[in-house]
Amino acid sequence: MALVSFKITTFALRIPNLKYLFVYFGPTGKIRINRSTGLRVNSSQFTLGGKPFRILGGSLHYFRLPRAYWKDRMVKMKNHSVIRLCLSCSDVPWPLHQPEKGELHFQGGLDIKAFLHLAAEVGLWVILRTGPYICSGLDLGGLPREMLLRTTYQAFIAAVNVHFNKLIPKVVPFQFKKGGPVIAVQVENKYGSHARDGNYMSFIKEALQERGISEPNSPVLVMELWTGRSDGWSGLHHNLVAVVREILRRGMSINLYMFHGGTNFGFMNGVSANPFYKALVTSYGLLILKVTPQLASSWLHIKLGCMFVRNKPIKTFKFLLLKGVVFINGQNIGRYWDAGPQQALFLPGPFLNSGMNQVIVFEEAEADFKIQFEDSPDLGMTVDI
């Protein structure tokens, strides 16, 4: 084991210590809400509590950032200078909550009750996408591998029921009619173009309703208005000109995908390493309008080392070698590849300790093992589209 000393540059972003008790509905400002009536479709618009309601939402996934950052990102969503969002859309990752058959985890960064409670405290409504298939850039869309998927195949139905039996009771108390922030629960995701079983969607809908999900009617909004597009390995990084202004001019409801992309730590992702889609807030918490998104990367040569941290850092970026995987204090922070465009991995401050920290690098090729930590990422060349 080599003992290595690094100088780490850190900085903190100061934000107001605010607590919001009301949701903003366009120019009308603060209003009281009758919770006897949930989200409904009335002609060409939504109503919530019997009053006109325009959804201005953004996707924020609790499992893609450390729990210590949840409130920071929610407050930034609530107070974005360009588009003041009133709603967070979050996916629920089945394989992370159930990494092994029979094991169910809802602690720490997977504590969905704590996430929903915090959303209510900050003043955000929530649309929850419970799946079971969520897509979301996850390997196999967040489904287990050992059975016939997205059908009424009995083994799959049994597995979904076990998952929902644990998950949905945690969500039900947070529904709008019960005083919570959840105004809608989406049934499955993107099944129309892959449908092979005409009974499957009915099963998922009934499975949710039988467990107490009652919000809401059918949606008439753009649930995934991509704020950008994915980058491919060895290609250029893309900047997409947003169409939000035109959609708002037409009075439509939208959910920006993503507002905050987060980071795919470990091996949860599919082909895409990071779900940035030109998010309005970077994975490292920087508020920007025209984001330069970030990719993490893929893998055995073993190098083991330690680093010493004098002060608790907020966030750092690890500049990379050729191709491999990096672990910091046992936490898999992602795969990397010098094919790019990204040349760095995001390392959240909560993953580091004051004092000694263990660094393990699995490197496929020989490389000069000089590891550098900075306060900004290298995202490679960009091209506007």
Coordinates of C-alpha atoms in Angstrom, one line a residue:
M1 CA 0.0 0.0 0.0
A2 CA 1.4 3.4 -1.0
L3 CA 0.8 6.4 1.2
V4 CA 0.1 9.5 -0.9
S5 CA -0.5 13.0 0.2
F6 CA -2.7 15.3 -1.9
K7 CA -3.6 19.0 -1.8
I8 CA -7.4 19.3 -2.2
T9 CA -8.9 22.6 -3.3
T10 CA -12.4 23.1 -2.0
F11 CA -15.1 25.8 -2.0
A12 CA -18.6 26.2 -0.6
L13 CA -21.6 27.8 -2.2
R14 CA -23.7 29.9 0.2
I15 CA -27.5 29.6 -0.1
P16 CA -30.2 31.3 1.9
N17 CA -31.6 29.4 4.9
L18 CA -35.2 29.5 3.8
K19 CA -38.2 27.4 4.6
Y20 CA -41.2 27.5 2.2
L21 CA -44.7 26.8 3.3
F22 CA -46.6 27.5 0.1
V23 CA -46.3 26.5 -3.6
Y24 CA -46.3 29.2 -6.3
F25 CA -48.9 29.0 -9.0
G26 CA -47.8 31.3 -11.8
P27 CA -48.5 35.0 -11.2
T28 CA -51.2 34.5 -8.5
G29 CA -48.7 33.8 -5.8
K30 CA -49.6 32.1 -2.5
I31 CA -53.0 30.4 -2.2
R32 CA -54.7 28.1 0.2
I33 CA -55.4 24.6 -0.9
N34 CA -58.4 22.3 -0.4
R35 CA -56.9 18.8 -0.1
S36 CA -60.2 17.0 -0.6
T37 CA -59.7 17.0 -4.4
G38 CA -56.3 15.9 -5.8
L39 CA -54.8 16.5 -9.2
R40 CA -57.4 16.4 -11.9
V41 CA -57.8 17.1 -15.6
N42 CA -60.2 19.8 -16.5
S43 CA -60.5 20.4 -20.2
S44 CA -57.0 21.5 -21.3
Q45 CA -55.5 22.2 -17.9
F46 CA -54.8 20.6 -14.6
T47 CA -56.5 21.5 -11.3
L48 CA -55.2 20.8 -7.8
G49 CA -57.6 21.2 -4.9
G50 CA -60.2 22.5 -7.4
K51 CA -58.0 25.4 -8.6
P52 CA -56.0 25.8 -11.9
F53 CA -52.6 24.2 -11.5
R54 CA -49.8 24.4 -14.0
I55 CA -47.0 21.8 -13.5
L56 CA -43.5 23.3 -13.8
G57 CA -41.4 20.4 -12.7
G58 CA -37.9 19.0 -12.9
S59 CA -36.5 15.5 -12.3
L60 CA -34.3 15.1 -9.2
H61 CA -33.3 11.5 -8.3
Y62 CA -32.6 10.9 -4.6
F63 CA -30.4 7.8 -5.4
R64 CA -28.0 9.8 -7.6
L65 CA -26.7 12.1 -5.0
P66 CA -25.6 11.8 -1.3
R67 CA -28.4 12.4 1.2
A68 CA -26.4 15.3 2.6
Y69 CA -27.1 17.1 -0.7
W70 CA -30.8 16.5 -1.0
K71 CA -32.0 19.8 0.6
D72 CA -29.4 21.9 -1.2
R73 CA -30.7 20.6 -4.6
M74 CA -34.3 21.0 -3.6
V75 CA -33.8 24.6 -2.5
K76 CA -32.1 25.4 -5.8
M77 CA -35.0 23.8 -7.7
K78 CA -37.4 26.0 -5.7
N79 CA -35.5 29.2 -6.3
H80 CA -34.0 28.8 -9.8
S81 CA -33.6 32.3 -11.3
V82 CA -34.7 31.2 -14.7
I83 CA -37.7 29.0 -14.1
R84 CA -39.2 28.7 -10.6
L85 CA -40.1 25.0 -10.3
C86 CA -42.9 23.8 -8.0
L87 CA -42.5 20.1 -8.4
S88 CA -39.9 17.4 -8.3
C89 CA -40.2 14.2 -10.3
S90 CA -38.2 11.2 -8.9
D91 CA -37.8 7.6 -10.0
V92 CA -37.7 4.7 -7.6
P93 CA -34.8 2.2 -8.4
W94 CA -36.0 -1.3 -7.7
P95 CA -32.5 -2.9 -7.9
L96 CA -31.0 -0.5 -5.4
H97 CA -33.7 -1.0 -2.9
Q98 CA -33.5 -4.8 -3.5
P99 CA -29.9 -5.7 -4.4
E100 CA -30.4 -9.4 -3.6
K101 CA -33.5 -11.5 -3.6
G102 CA -35.2 -11.1 -0.2
E103 CA -33.2 -8.1 0.8
L104 CA -35.0 -4.7 1.0
H105 CA -33.2 -1.5 1.8
F106 CA -34.8 1.9 2.6
Q107 CA -32.1 3.4 4.8
G108 CA -29.5 6.2 4.3
G109 CA -29.5 7.5 0.7
L110 CA -32.4 5.2 -0.1
D111 CA -34.8 6.5 2.6
I112 CA -37.7 7.5 0.4
K113 CA -39.8 8.6 3.4
A114 CA -37.1 11.0 4.4
F115 CA -36.9 12.3 0.8
L116 CA -40.6 12.9 0.6
H117 CA -40.7 14.6 4.0
L118 CA -37.9 16.9 3.0
A119 CA -39.7 17.8 -0.3
A120 CA -42.7 18.8 1.8
E121 CA -40.6 20.8 4.2
V122 CA -38.9 22.7 1.3
G123 CA -42.3 23.3 -0.4
L124 CA -42.1 21.1 -3.5
W125 CA -44.9 18.9 -4.9
V126 CA -43.7 15.4 -6.0
I127 CA -44.6 13.2 -9.0
L128 CA -43.3 9.7 -8.1
R129 CA -42.4 7.1 -10.8
T130 CA -42.5 3.8 -8.9
G131 CA -42.0 1.6 -12.0
P132 CA -41.3 -1.2 -11.8
Y133 CA -39.5 -0.2 -15.0
I134 CA -38.2 3.3 -14.8
C135 CA -35.6 3.5 -17.6
S136 CA -33.7 6.4 -16.1
G137 CA -30.4 5.3 -17.6
L138 CA -30.2 2.3 -15.3
D139 CA -29.0 -1.2 -16.4
L140 CA -32.1 -2.9 -17.8
G141 CA -34.2 0.1 -16.8
G142 CA -34.1 -0.9 -13.1
L143 CA -35.4 -4.4 -13.4
P144 CA -34.1 -7.8 -12.2
R145 CA -32.5 -10.0 -14.8
E146 CA -33.6 -13.5 -13.8
M147 CA -37.1 -13.5 -15.3
L148 CA -39.4 -12.6 -18.2
L149 CA -39.8 -8.9 -17.8
R150 CA -42.7 -6.4 -18.2
T151 CA -45.3 -9.1 -18.7
T152 CA -47.9 -10.9 -16.6
Y153 CA -45.5 -13.8 -16.3
Q154 CA -46.3 -15.2 -12.8
A155 CA -42.7 -15.1 -11.4
F156 CA -42.4 -11.4 -12.5
I157 CA -45.8 -10.6 -11.0
A158 CA -44.8 -12.2 -7.7
A159 CA -41.5 -10.2 -7.6
V160 CA -43.3 -7.0 -8.3
N161 CA -45.8 -7.7 -5.5
V162 CA -43.0 -8.3 -3.0
H163 CA -41.4 -5.0 -4.1
F164 CA -44.6 -3.0 -4.0
N165 CA -45.6 -4.5 -0.6
K166 CA -42.6 -2.9 0.9
L167 CA -42.4 0.3 -1.2
I168 CA -46.0 1.6 -1.6
P169 CA -46.9 1.6 2.2
K170 CA -44.0 4.1 2.6
V171 CA -45.5 6.3 -0.1
V172 CA -49.2 6.3 0.7
P173 CA -49.1 8.6 3.8
F174 CA -47.3 11.2 1.6
Q175 CA -50.1 11.6 -0.9
F176 CA -51.8 15.0 -1.5
K177 CA -55.1 14.0 0.0
K178 CA -53.4 12.8 3.2
G179 CA -51.6 16.1 3.6
G180 CA -48.4 15.1 1.8
P181 CA -46.5 16.4 -1.3
V182 CA -47.1 13.5 -3.7
I183 CA -49.7 14.7 -6.2
A184 CA -49.3 11.9 -8.8
V185 CA -47.8 8.4 -9.1
Q186 CA -46.9 7.3 -12.7
V187 CA -47.9 3.9 -13.8
E188 CA -44.8 2.2 -15.4
N189 CA -42.7 4.1 -17.9
K190 CA -42.4 4.1 -21.8
Y191 CA -44.3 0.8 -22.2
G192 CA -46.3 1.8 -25.3
S193 CA -43.4 1.2 -27.8
H194 CA -42.5 -2.1 -26.2
A195 CA -45.9 -3.5 -25.3
R196 CA -46.2 -7.3 -25.8
D197 CA -48.7 -8.1 -23.0
G198 CA -52.1 -6.3 -23.2
N199 CA -52.8 -7.1 -19.5
Y200 CA -49.5 -5.8 -18.1
M201 CA -50.3 -2.1 -17.7
S202 CA -53.7 -3.0 -16.1
F203 CA -51.9 -5.2 -13.6
I204 CA -49.4 -2.5 -12.6
K205 CA -52.2 0.1 -12.2
E206 CA -54.3 -2.2 -10.1
A207 CA -51.3 -3.2 -8.0
L208 CA -50.7 0.4 -7.1
Q209 CA -54.4 1.2 -6.4
E210 CA -54.9 -1.9 -4.3
R211 CA -52.1 -0.7 -2.0
G212 CA -53.6 2.8 -1.5
I213 CA -52.3 4.9 -4.4
S214 CA -55.2 7.2 -5.4
E215 CA -53.4 10.2 -7.1
P216 CA -54.5 11.2 -9.8
N217 CA -56.3 11.2 -13.2
S218 CA -54.5 10.7 -16.5
P219 CA -51.7 13.2 -17.2
V220 CA -51.6 15.6 -20.1
L221 CA -48.1 17.0 -19.8
V222 CA -44.6 16.6 -21.2
M223 CA -43.1 14.3 -18.5
E224 CA -39.7 14.2 -20.0
L225 CA -38.7 17.4 -21.7
W226 CA -35.0 16.7 -22.1
T227 CA -32.8 19.6 -21.3
G228 CA -30.1 18.1 -23.4
R229 CA -29.0 14.8 -24.9
S230 CA -26.6 12.0 -24.0
D231 CA -23.0 12.0 -25.1
G232 CA -21.4 8.9 -26.7
W233 CA -17.9 7.6 -25.9
S234 CA -15.2 9.1 -28.2
G235 CA -17.6 11.7 -29.5
L236 CA -18.2 15.4 -28.8
H237 CA -20.2 16.8 -25.9
H238 CA -23.6 18.2 -27.0
N239 CA -25.2 21.4 -26.0
L240 CA -29.0 21.5 -26.8
V241 CA -30.8 24.8 -27.2
A242 CA -33.7 24.6 -24.8
V243 CA -37.3 24.9 -26.1
V244 CA -38.7 25.7 -22.6
R245 CA -39.6 29.3 -23.6
E246 CA -41.9 28.2 -26.4
I247 CA -43.6 25.6 -24.3
L248 CA -44.3 28.1 -21.6
R249 CA -45.6 30.6 -24.1
R250 CA -48.2 28.0 -25.2
G251 CA -49.3 27.4 -21.6
M252 CA -48.2 23.8 -21.4
S253 CA -47.2 21.8 -18.3
I254 CA -43.7 20.4 -18.3
N255 CA -41.2 18.4 -16.4
L256 CA -37.6 19.1 -17.2
Y257 CA -35.5 16.0 -17.5
M258 CA -33.2 16.5 -15.8
F259 CA -33.2 19.5 -13.4
H260 CA -30.4 17.8 -11.5
G261 CA -28.8 14.7 -13.2
G262 CA -26.7 13.4 -10.3
T263 CA -24.1 10.7 -10.6
N264 CA -24.4 7.0 -11.4
F265 CA -22.1 5.7 -8.6
G266 CA -21.0 2.1 -8.9
F267 CA -22.4 -0.1 -11.7
M268 CA -26.0 0.9 -11.6
N269 CA -26.0 2.5 -15.0
G270 CA -26.7 1.0 -18.4
V271 CA -24.8 2.3 -21.5
S272 CA -25.0 5.9 -20.3
A273 CA -22.7 6.7 -17.4
N274 CA -24.4 9.9 -16.2
P275 CA -27.9 11.2 -16.7
F276 CA -27.1 14.9 -17.2
Y277 CA -29.2 15.8 -20.3
K278 CA -27.9 19.3 -19.9
A279 CA -29.4 19.6 -16.4
L280 CA -29.9 23.1 -14.9
V281 CA -27.9 22.1 -11.9
T282 CA -24.7 20.2 -12.3
S283 CA -24.0 17.0 -10.3
Y284 CA -21.7 19.1 -8.2
G285 CA -24.4 21.6 -7.3
L286 CA -23.5 24.6 -9.6
L287 CA -26.6 26.6 -10.7
I288 CA -26.3 27.3 -14.4
L289 CA -28.7 28.0 -17.3
K290 CA -26.6 26.5 -20.1
V291 CA -25.0 23.5 -18.4
T292 CA -21.9 21.7 -19.7
P293 CA -22.9 18.2 -18.5
Q294 CA -20.6 15.5 -17.4
L295 CA -20.1 11.8 -18.1
A296 CA -18.6 9.4 -15.6
S297 CA -17.2 6.3 -17.4
S298 CA -15.8 1.7 -17.9
W299 CA -12.7 -1.2 -16.7
L300 CA -7.2 -4.8 -14.1
H301 CA -4.4 -3.7 -12.7
I302 CA -4.8 -2.8 -9.0
K303 CA -3.3 0.3 -7.3
L304 CA -3.9 0.9 -3.7
G305 CA -3.2 4.1 -1.9
C306 CA -4.3 6.6 0.7
M307 CA -4.8 10.3 0.9
F308 CA -4.8 12.7 3.8
V309 CA -7.5 15.4 4.1
R310 CA -7.0 18.2 6.6
N311 CA -10.4 19.9 6.3
K312 CA -13.8 18.4 5.3
P313 CA -14.2 19.2 1.6
I314 CA -17.5 20.1 -0.1
K315 CA -16.8 18.6 -3.5
T316 CA -13.9 17.6 -5.7
F317 CA -13.2 16.1 -9.1
K318 CA -10.8 13.3 -9.7
F319 CA -8.9 13.6 -13.0
L320 CA -8.4 10.3 -14.6
L321 CA -6.1 7.8 -16.2
L322 CA -6.9 5.5 -19.2
K323 CA -9.7 3.1 -18.4
G324 CA -10.9 1.6 -15.2
V325 CA -12.8 2.0 -11.9
V326 CA -12.1 4.1 -8.8
F327 CA -13.1 3.4 -5.2
I328 CA -12.8 6.0 -2.4
N329 CA -13.2 4.7 1.1
G330 CA -15.0 1.7 -0.3
Q331 CA -17.4 3.8 -2.3
N332 CA -17.5 3.0 -6.0
I333 CA -17.5 6.5 -7.6
G334 CA -17.8 5.2 -11.2
R335 CA -16.1 4.0 -14.3
Y336 CA -13.8 6.1 -16.5
W337 CA -12.3 6.0 -20.0
D338 CA -9.9 8.4 -21.6
A339 CA -11.9 8.1 -24.9
G340 CA -14.0 10.9 -23.3
P341 CA -15.4 13.4 -23.7
Q342 CA -15.3 13.5 -19.9
Q343 CA -11.9 13.3 -18.2
A344 CA -13.0 13.4 -14.6
L345 CA -15.2 11.7 -12.0
F346 CA -17.3 13.6 -9.4
L347 CA -16.2 12.9 -5.8
P348 CA -18.8 14.2 -3.3
G349 CA -17.5 15.7 -0.1
P350 CA -19.5 13.3 2.1
F351 CA -17.6 10.4 0.7
L352 CA -14.3 11.8 2.2
N353 CA -13.2 11.7 5.8
S354 CA -11.2 14.2 7.8
G355 CA -7.7 12.6 7.9
M356 CA -6.8 9.4 6.1
N357 CA -8.8 8.2 3.0
Q358 CA -8.3 5.0 1.1
V359 CA -8.0 5.2 -2.7
I360 CA -8.3 2.0 -4.9
V361 CA -7.9 2.2 -8.6
F362 CA -8.6 -0.7 -11.0
E363 CA -6.8 0.3 -14.2
E364 CA -6.9 -1.8 -17.4
A365 CA -3.8 -0.3 -19.0
E366 CA -0.5 1.0 -17.8
A367 CA -0.6 4.6 -16.8
D368 CA 1.2 7.3 -15.0
F369 CA -0.5 7.2 -11.6
K370 CA -0.6 10.8 -10.9
I371 CA -4.0 11.5 -9.3
Q372 CA -5.2 15.1 -9.2
F373 CA -8.1 16.7 -7.3
E374 CA -9.7 19.9 -8.5
D375 CA -12.8 22.1 -7.8
S376 CA -14.1 22.0 -11.4
P377 CA -14.5 19.2 -14.0
D378 CA -12.9 18.6 -17.4
L379 CA -15.9 17.7 -19.7
G380 CA -14.0 17.7 -23.0
M381 CA -14.8 19.4 -26.3
T382 CA -18.4 20.6 -26.9
V383 CA -20.6 21.2 -29.9
D384 CA -23.9 23.1 -30.1
I385 CA -26.8 21.3 -31.8

